[in-house]
Structure formats: structure tokens, C-alpha cells
mmCIF file of N, CA and C in Angstrom:
data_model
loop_
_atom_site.group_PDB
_atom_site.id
_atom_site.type_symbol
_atom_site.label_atom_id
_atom_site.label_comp_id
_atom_site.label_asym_id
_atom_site.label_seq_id
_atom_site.Cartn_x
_atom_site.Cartn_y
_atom_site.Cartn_z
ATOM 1 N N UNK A 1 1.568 3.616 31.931
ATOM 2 C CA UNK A 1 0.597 2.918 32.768
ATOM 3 C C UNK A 1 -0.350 3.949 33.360
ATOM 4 N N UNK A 2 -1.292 3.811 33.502
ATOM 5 C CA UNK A 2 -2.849 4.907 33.307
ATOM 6 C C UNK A 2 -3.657 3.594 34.251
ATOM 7 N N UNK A 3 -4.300 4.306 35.509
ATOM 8 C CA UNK A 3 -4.736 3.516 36.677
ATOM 9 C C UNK A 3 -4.564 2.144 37.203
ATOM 10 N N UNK A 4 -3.451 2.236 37.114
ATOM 11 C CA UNK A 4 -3.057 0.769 37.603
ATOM 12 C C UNK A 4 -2.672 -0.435 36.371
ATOM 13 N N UNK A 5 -2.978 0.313 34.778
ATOM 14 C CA UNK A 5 -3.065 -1.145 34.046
ATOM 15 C C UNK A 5 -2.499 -0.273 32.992
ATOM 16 N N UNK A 6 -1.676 -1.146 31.676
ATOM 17 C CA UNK A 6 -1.533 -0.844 30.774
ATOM 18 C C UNK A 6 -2.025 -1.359 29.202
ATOM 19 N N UNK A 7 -2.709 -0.496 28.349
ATOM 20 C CA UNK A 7 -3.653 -0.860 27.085
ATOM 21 C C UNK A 7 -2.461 -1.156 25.995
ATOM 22 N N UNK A 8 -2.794 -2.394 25.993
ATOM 23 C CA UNK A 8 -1.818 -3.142 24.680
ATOM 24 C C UNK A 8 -3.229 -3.554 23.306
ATOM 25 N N UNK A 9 -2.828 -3.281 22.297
ATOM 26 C CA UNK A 9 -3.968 -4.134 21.464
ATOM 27 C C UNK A 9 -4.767 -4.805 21.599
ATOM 28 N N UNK A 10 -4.703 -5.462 21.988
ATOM 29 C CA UNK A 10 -5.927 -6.545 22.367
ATOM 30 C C UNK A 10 -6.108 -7.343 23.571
ATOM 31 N N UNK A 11 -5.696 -6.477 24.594
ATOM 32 C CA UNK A 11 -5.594 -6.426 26.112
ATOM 33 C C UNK A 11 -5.184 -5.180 26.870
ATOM 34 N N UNK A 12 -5.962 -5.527 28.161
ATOM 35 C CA UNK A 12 -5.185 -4.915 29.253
ATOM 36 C C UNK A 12 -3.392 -5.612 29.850
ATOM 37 N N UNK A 13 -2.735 -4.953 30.507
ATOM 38 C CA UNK A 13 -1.927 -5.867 31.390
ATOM 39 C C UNK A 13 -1.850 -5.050 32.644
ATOM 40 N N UNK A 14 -1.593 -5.927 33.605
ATOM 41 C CA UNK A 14 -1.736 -5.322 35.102
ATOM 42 C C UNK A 14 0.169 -6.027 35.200
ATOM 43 N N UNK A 15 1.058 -4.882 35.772
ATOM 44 C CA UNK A 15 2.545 -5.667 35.687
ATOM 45 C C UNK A 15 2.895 -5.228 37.026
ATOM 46 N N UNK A 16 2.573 -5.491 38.467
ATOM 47 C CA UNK A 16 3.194 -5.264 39.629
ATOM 48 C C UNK A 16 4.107 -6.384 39.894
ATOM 49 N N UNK A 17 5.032 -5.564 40.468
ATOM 50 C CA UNK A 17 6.165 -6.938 40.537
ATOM 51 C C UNK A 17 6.258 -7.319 41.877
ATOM 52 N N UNK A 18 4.946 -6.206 43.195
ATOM 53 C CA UNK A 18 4.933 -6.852 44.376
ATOM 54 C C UNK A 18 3.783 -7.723 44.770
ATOM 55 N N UNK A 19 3.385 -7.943 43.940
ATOM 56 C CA UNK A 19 2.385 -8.895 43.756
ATOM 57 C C UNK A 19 2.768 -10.644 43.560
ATOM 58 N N UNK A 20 2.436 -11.201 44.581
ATOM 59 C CA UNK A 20 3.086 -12.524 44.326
ATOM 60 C C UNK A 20 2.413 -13.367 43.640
ATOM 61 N N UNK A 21 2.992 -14.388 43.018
ATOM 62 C CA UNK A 21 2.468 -15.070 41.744
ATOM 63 C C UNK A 21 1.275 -16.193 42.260
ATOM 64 N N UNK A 22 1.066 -16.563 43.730
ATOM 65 C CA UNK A 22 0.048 -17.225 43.790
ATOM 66 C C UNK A 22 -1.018 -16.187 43.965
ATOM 67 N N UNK A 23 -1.317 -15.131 43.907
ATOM 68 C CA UNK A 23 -2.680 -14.825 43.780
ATOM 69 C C UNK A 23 -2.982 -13.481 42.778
ATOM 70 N N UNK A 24 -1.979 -13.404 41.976
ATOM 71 C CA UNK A 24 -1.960 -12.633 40.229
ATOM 72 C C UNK A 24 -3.422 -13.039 39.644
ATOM 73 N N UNK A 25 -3.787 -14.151 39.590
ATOM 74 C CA UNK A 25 -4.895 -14.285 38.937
ATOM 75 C C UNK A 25 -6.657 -14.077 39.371
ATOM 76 N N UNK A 26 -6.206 -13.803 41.030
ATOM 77 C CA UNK A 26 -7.337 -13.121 42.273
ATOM 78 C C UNK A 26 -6.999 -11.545 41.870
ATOM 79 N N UNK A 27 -5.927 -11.137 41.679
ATOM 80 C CA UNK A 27 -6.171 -9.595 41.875
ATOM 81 C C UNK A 27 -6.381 -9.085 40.623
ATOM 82 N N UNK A 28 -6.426 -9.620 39.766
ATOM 83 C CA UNK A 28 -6.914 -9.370 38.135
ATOM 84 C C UNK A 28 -8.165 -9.687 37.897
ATOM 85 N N UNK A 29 -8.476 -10.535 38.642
ATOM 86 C CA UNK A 29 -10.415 -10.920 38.615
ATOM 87 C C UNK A 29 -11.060 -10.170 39.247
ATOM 88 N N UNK A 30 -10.338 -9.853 40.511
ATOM 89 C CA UNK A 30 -10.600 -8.487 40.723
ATOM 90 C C UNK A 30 -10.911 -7.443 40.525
ATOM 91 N N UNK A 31 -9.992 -7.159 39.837
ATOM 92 C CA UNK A 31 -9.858 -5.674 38.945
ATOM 93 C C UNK A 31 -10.776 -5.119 38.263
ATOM 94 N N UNK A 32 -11.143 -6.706 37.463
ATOM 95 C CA UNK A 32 -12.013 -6.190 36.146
ATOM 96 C C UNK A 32 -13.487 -6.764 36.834
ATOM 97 N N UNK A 33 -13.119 -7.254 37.597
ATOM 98 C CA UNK A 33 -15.000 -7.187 38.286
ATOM 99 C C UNK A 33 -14.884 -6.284 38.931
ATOM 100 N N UNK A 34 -14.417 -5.392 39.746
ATOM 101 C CA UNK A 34 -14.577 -4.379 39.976
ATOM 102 C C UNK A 34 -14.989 -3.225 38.780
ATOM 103 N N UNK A 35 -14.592 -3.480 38.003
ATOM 104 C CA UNK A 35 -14.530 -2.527 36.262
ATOM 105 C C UNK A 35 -13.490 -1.416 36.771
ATOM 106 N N UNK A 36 -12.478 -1.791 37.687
ATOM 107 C CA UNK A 36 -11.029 -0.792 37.875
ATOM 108 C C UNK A 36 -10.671 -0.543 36.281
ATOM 109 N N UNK A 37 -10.284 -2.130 35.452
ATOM 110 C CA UNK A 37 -10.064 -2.486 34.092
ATOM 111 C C UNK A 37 -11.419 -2.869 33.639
ATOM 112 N N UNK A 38 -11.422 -2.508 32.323
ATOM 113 C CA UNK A 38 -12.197 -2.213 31.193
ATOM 114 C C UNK A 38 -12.637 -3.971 31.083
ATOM 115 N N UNK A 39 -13.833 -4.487 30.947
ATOM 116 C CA UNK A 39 -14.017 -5.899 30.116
ATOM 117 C C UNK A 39 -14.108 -5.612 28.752
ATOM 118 N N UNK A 40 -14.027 -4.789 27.688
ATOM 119 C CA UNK A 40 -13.924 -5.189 26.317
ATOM 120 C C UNK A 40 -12.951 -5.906 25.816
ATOM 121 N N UNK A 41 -11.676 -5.906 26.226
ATOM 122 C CA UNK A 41 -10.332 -6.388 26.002
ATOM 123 C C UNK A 41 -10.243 -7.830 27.538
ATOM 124 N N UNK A 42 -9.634 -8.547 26.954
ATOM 125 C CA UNK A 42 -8.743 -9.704 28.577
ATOM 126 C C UNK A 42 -7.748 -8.777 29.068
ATOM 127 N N UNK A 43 -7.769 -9.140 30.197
ATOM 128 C CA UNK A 43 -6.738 -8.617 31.441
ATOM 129 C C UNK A 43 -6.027 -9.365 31.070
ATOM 130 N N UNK A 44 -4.846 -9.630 31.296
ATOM 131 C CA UNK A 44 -3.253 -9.988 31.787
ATOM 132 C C UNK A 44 -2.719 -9.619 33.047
ATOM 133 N N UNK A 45 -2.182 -10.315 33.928
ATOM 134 C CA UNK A 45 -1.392 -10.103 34.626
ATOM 135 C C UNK A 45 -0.200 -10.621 34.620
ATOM 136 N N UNK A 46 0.730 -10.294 35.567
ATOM 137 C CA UNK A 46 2.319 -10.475 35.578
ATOM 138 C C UNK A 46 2.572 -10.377 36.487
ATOM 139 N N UNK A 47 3.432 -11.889 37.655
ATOM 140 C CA UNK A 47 3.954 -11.294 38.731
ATOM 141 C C UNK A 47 5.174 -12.189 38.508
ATOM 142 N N UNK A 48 6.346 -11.472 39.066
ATOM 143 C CA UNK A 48 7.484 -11.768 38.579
ATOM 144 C C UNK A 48 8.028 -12.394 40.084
ATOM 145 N N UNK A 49 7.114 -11.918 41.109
ATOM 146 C CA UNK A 49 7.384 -11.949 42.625
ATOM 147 C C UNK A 49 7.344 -13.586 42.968
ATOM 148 N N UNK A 50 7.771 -14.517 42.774
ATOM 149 C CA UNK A 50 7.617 -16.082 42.818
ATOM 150 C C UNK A 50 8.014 -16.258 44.282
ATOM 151 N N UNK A 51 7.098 -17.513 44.534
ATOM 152 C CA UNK A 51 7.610 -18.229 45.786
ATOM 153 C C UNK A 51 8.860 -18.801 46.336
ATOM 154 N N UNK A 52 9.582 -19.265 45.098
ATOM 155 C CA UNK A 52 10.407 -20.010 44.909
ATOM 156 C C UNK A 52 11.891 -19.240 44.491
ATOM 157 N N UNK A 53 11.694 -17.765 44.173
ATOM 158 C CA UNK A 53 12.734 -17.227 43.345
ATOM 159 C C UNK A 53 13.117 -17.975 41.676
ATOM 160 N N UNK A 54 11.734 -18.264 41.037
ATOM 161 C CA UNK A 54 11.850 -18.795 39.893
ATOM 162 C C UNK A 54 12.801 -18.101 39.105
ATOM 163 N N UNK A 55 13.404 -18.622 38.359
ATOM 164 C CA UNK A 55 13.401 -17.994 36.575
ATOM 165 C C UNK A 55 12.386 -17.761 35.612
ATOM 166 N N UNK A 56 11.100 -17.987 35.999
ATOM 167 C CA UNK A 56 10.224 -17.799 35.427
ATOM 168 C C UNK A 56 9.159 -16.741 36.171
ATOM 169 N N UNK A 57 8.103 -15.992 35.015
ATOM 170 C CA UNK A 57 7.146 -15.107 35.376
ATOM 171 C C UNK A 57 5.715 -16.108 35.191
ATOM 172 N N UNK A 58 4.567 -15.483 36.044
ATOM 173 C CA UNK A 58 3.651 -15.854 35.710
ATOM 174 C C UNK A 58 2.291 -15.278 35.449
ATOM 175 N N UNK A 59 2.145 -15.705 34.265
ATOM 176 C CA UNK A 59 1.306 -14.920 33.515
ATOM 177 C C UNK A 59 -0.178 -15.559 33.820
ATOM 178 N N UNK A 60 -1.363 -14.505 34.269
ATOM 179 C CA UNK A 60 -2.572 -15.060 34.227
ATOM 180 C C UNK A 60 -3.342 -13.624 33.506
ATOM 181 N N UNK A 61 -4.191 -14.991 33.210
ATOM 182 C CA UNK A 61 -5.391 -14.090 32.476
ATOM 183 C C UNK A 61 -7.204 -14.171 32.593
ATOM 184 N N UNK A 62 -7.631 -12.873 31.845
ATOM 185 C CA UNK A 62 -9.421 -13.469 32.529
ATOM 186 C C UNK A 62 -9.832 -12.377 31.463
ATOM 187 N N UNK A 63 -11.066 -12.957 31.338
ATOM 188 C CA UNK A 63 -11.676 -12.624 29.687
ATOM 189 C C UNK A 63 -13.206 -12.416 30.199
ATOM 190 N N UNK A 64 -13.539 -11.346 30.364
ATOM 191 C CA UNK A 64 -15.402 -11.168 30.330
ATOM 192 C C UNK A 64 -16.536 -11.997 29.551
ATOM 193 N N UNK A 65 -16.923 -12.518 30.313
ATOM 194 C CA UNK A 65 -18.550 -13.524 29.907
ATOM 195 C C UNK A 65 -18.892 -13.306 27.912
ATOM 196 N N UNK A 66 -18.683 -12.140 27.743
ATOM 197 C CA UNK A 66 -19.238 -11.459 26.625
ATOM 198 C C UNK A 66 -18.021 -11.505 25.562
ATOM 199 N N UNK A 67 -16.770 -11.757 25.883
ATOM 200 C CA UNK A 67 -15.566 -11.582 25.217
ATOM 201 C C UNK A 67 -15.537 -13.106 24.899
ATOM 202 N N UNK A 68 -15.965 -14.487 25.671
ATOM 203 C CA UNK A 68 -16.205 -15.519 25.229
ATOM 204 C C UNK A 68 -16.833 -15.735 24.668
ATOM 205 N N UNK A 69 -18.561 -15.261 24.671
ATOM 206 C CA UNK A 69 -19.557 -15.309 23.000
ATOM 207 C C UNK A 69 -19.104 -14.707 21.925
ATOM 208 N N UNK A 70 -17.881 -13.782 22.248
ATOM 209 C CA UNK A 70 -17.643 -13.337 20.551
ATOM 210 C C UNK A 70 -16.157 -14.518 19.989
ATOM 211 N N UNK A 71 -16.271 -15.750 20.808
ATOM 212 C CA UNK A 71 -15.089 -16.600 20.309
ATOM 213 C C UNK A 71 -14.026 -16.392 20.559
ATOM 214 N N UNK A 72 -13.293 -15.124 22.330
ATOM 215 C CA UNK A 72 -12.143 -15.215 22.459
ATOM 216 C C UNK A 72 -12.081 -16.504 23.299
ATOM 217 N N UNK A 73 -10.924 -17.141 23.238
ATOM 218 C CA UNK A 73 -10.632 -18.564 24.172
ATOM 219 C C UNK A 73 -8.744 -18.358 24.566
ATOM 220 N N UNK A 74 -8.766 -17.633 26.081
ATOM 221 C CA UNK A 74 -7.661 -17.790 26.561
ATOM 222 C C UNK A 74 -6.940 -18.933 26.381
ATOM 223 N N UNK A 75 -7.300 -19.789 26.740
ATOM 224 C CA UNK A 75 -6.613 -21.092 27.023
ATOM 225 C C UNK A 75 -5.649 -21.348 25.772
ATOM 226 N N UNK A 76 -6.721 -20.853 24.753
ATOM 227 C CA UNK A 76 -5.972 -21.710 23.462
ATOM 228 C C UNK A 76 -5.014 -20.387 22.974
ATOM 229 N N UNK A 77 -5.278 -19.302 23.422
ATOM 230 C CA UNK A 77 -4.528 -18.070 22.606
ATOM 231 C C UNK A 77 -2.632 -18.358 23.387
ATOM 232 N N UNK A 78 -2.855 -18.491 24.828
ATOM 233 C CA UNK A 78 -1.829 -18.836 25.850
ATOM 234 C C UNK A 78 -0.782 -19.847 25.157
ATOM 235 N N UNK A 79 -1.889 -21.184 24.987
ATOM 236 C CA UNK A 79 -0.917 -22.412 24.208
ATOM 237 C C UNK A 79 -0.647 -22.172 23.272
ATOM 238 N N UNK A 80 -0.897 -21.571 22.147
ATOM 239 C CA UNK A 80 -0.554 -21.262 20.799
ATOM 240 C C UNK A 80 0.716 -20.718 21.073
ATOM 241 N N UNK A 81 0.639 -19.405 21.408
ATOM 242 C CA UNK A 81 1.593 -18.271 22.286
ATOM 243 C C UNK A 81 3.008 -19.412 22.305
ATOM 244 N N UNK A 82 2.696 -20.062 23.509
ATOM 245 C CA UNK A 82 3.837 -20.431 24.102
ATOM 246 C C UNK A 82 4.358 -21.875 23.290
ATOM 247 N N UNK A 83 3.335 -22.258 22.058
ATOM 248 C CA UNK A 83 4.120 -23.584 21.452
ATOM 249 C C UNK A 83 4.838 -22.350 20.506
ATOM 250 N N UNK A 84 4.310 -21.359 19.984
ATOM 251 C CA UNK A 84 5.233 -20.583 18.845
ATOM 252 C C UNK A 84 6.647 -20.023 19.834
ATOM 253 N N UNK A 85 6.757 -20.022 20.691
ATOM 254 C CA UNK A 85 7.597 -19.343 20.772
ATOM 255 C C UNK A 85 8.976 -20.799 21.596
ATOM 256 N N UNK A 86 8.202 -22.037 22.172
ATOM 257 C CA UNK A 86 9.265 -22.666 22.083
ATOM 258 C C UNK A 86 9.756 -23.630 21.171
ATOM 259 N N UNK A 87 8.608 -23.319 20.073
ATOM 260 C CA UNK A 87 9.863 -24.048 18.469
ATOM 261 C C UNK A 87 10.310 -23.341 18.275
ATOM 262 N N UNK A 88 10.328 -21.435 17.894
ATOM 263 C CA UNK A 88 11.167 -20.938 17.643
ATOM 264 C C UNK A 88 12.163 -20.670 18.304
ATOM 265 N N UNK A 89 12.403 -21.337 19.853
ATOM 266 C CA UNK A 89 13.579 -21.294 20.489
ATOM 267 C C UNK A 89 14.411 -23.025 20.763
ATOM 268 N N UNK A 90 13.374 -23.364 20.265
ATOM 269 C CA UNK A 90 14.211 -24.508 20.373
ATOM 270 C C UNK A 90 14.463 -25.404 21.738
ATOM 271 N N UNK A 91 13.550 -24.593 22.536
ATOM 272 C CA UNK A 91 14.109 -25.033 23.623
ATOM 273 C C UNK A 91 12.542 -25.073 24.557
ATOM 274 N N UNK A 92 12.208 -25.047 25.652
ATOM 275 C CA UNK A 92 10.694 -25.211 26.865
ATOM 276 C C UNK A 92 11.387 -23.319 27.330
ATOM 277 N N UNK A 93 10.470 -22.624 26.847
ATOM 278 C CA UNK A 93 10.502 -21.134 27.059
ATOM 279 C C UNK A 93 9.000 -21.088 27.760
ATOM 280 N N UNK A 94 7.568 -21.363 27.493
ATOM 281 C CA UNK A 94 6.603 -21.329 28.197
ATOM 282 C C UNK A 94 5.974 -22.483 28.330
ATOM 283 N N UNK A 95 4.888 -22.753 29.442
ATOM 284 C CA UNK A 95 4.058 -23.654 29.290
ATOM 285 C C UNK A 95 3.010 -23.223 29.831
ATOM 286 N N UNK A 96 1.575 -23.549 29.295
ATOM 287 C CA UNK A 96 0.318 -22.582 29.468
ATOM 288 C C UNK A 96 -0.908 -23.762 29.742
ATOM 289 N N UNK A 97 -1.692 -23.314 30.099
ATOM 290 C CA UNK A 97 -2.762 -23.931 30.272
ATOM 291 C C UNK A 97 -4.441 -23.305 30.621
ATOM 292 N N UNK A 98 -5.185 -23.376 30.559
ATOM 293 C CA UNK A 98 -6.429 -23.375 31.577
ATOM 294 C C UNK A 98 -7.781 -23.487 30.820
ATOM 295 N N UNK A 99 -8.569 -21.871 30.893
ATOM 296 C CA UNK A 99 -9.887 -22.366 30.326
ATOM 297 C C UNK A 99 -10.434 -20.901 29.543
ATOM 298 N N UNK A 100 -11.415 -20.924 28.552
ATOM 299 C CA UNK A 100 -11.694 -20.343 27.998
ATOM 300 C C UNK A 100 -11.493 -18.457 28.646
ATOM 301 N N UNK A 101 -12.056 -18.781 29.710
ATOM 302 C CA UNK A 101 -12.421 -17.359 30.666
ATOM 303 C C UNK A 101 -11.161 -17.122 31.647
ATOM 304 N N UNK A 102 -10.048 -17.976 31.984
ATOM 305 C CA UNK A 102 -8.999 -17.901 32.801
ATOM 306 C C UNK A 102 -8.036 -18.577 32.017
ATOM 307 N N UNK A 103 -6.954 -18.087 31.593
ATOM 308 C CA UNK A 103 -5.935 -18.586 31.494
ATOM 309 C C UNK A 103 -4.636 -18.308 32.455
ATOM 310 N N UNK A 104 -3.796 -19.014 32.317
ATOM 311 C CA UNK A 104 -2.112 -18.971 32.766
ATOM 312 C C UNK A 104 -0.968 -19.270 31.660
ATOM 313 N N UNK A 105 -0.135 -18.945 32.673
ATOM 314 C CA UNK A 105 1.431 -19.484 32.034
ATOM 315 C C UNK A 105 2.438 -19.003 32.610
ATOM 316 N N UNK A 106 3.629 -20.185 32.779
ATOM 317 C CA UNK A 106 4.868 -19.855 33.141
ATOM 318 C C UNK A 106 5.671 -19.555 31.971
ATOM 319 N N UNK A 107 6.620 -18.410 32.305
ATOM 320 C CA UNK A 107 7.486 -17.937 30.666
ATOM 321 C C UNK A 107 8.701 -17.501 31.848
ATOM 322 N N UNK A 108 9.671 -17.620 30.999
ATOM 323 C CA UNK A 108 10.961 -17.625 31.280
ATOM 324 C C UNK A 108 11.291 -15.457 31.622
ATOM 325 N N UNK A 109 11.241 -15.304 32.227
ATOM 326 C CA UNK A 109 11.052 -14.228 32.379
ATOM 327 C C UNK A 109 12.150 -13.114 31.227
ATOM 328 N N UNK A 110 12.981 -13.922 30.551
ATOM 329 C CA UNK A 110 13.555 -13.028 29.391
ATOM 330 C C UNK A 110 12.763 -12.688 28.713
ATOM 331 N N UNK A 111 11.808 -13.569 28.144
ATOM 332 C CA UNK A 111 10.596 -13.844 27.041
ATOM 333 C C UNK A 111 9.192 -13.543 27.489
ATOM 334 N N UNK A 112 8.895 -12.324 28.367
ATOM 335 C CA UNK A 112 7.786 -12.193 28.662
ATOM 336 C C UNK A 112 6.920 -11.207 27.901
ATOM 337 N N UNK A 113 8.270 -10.016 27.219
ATOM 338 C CA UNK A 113 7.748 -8.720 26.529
ATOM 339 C C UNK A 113 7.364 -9.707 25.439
ATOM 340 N N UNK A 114 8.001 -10.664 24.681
ATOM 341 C CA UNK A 114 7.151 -11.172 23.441
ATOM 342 C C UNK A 114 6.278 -12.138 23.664
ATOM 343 N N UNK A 115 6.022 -12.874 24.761
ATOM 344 C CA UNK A 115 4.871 -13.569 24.739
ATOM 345 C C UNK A 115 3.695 -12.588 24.881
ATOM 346 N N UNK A 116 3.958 -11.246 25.350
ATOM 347 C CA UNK A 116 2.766 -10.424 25.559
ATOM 348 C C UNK A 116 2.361 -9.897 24.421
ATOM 349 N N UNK A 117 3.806 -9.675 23.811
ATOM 350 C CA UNK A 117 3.274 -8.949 21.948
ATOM 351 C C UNK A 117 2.398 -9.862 21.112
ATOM 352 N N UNK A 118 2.871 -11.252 21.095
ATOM 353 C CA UNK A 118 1.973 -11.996 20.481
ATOM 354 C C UNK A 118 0.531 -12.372 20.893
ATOM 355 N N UNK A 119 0.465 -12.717 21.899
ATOM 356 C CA UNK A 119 -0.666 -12.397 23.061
ATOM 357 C C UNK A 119 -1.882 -11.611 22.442
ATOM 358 N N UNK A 120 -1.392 -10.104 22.281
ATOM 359 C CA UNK A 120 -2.091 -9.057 22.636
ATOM 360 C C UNK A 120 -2.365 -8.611 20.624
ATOM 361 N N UNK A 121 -1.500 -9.355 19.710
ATOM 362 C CA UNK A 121 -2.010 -9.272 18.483
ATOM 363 C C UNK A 121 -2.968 -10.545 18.411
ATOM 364 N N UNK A 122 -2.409 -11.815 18.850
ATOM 365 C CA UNK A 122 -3.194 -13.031 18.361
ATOM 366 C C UNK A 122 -5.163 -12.067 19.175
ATOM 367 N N UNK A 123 -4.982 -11.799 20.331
ATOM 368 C CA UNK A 123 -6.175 -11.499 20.843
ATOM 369 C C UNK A 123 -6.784 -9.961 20.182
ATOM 370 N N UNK A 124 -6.353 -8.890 19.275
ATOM 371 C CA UNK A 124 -6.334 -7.934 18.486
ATOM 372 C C UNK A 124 -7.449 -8.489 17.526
ATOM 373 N N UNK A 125 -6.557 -10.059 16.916
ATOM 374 C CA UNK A 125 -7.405 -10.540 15.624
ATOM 375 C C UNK A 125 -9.029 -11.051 16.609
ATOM 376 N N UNK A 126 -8.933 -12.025 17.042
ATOM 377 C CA UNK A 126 -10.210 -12.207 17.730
ATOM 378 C C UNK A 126 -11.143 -11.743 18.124
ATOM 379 N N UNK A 127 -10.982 -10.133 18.213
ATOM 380 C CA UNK A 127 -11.646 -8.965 18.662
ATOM 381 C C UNK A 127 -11.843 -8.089 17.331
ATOM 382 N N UNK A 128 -11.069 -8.702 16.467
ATOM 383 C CA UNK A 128 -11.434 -7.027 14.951
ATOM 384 C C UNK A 128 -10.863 -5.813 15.580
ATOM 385 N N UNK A 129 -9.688 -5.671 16.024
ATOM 386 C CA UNK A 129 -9.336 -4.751 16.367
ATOM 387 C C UNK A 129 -8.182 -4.478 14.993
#
């Protein structure tokens, strides 16, 4: 991890775990409007810190103005993400939602390193990386 964020393929991720999960997706919009993080790639964040003491992490995301004219779409990379990974479990492992420029998702916090791997290739291809 190199200033606060770590470079995965086809993202940033921001992973503080004292960061609480209602405002993960303020301090990542943050970030990268600040240009702390890079806009060529989407941010990710991760806060594992829940209100509730979930079993689950929550994942948000935010994609630069310019990363949407070249056809990245959080929303749909998130749902893809999380329908592949709960047929292959057989079981409700994530559920995702939002919008082209912001996404989310709750993931079972076992399953967070591979929702990020897939994540960060599905968003690799979208970018020509």
C-alpha cells in the first residue's frame, strides 16, 4: 500500500478497516477528487468497520467522468461480480447495486479478496489494460 491506496489492475482500492461503512463511499470521493488517488482507474473502497457488527464488508466504488465515456459502468461490473460469484456458491455471498459513476456492495467478508480479483480484471478489460 503506497499513499493511502493500493494499485490492483484495473483499480485503485482504499482498505481502512477504521473507517466505518456509512461513509466509505464519502471518503473515496474524496480521495480521488482530491487526486490523493489517480482517476484513470475506479477507486474501491472497503470498510469492514459496520454499524451493526455485520458479517458482511462494504464495498463502494467511484469512477471519473472520463472513465464513463470510455464505457466503464460500475453498477453493472459490481452485479455481474456478485451474480458470478453467488451461483458459484450456491448460496447470497454479495448483493450490489447503484450507478454508472458510484457503485456498492455488501459481500460476505470471507469473499471479499475475490470479489476484488474479479472486479479489478472484469474493469482491466474495460480499460485495455
Amino acid at each position: 500500500e503506497e499513499n493511502g491506496y493500493t494499485e490492483m489492475q484495473g483499480m485503485y482500492v482504499i482498505n481502512d478497516p477504521q473507517t466505518p461503512d456509512t461513509i466509505i463511499g464519502i471518503v473515496i470521493g474524496m480521495a480521488q477528487g482530491s487526486m490523493i488517488v489517480p482517476t484513470d482507474r475506479p477507486v474501491i473502497g472497503i470498510s469492514t468497520n459496520t454499524t451493526d457488527d455485520s458479517p458482511l464488508a462494504k464495498l463502494s466504488g467511484r469512477a471519473h467522468k472520463r472513465l464513463i465515456e470510455r464505457g466503464v459502468n460500475l453498477k453493472d461490473v459490481f452485479v455481474k461480480v456478485a451474480d458470478i460469484l453467488n451461483e458459484k456458491n450456491e448460496t447470497l455471498i454479495a448483493e450490489a447495486g447503484g450507478h454508472p459513476m458510484a457503485a456498492g456492495a455488501f459481500i460476505q467478508k470471507s469473499h471479499v479478496d475475490e470479489f476484488l480479483d474479479l472486479t479489478s480484471s472484469t474493469l482491466a478489460k474495460y480499460l485495455g489494460l
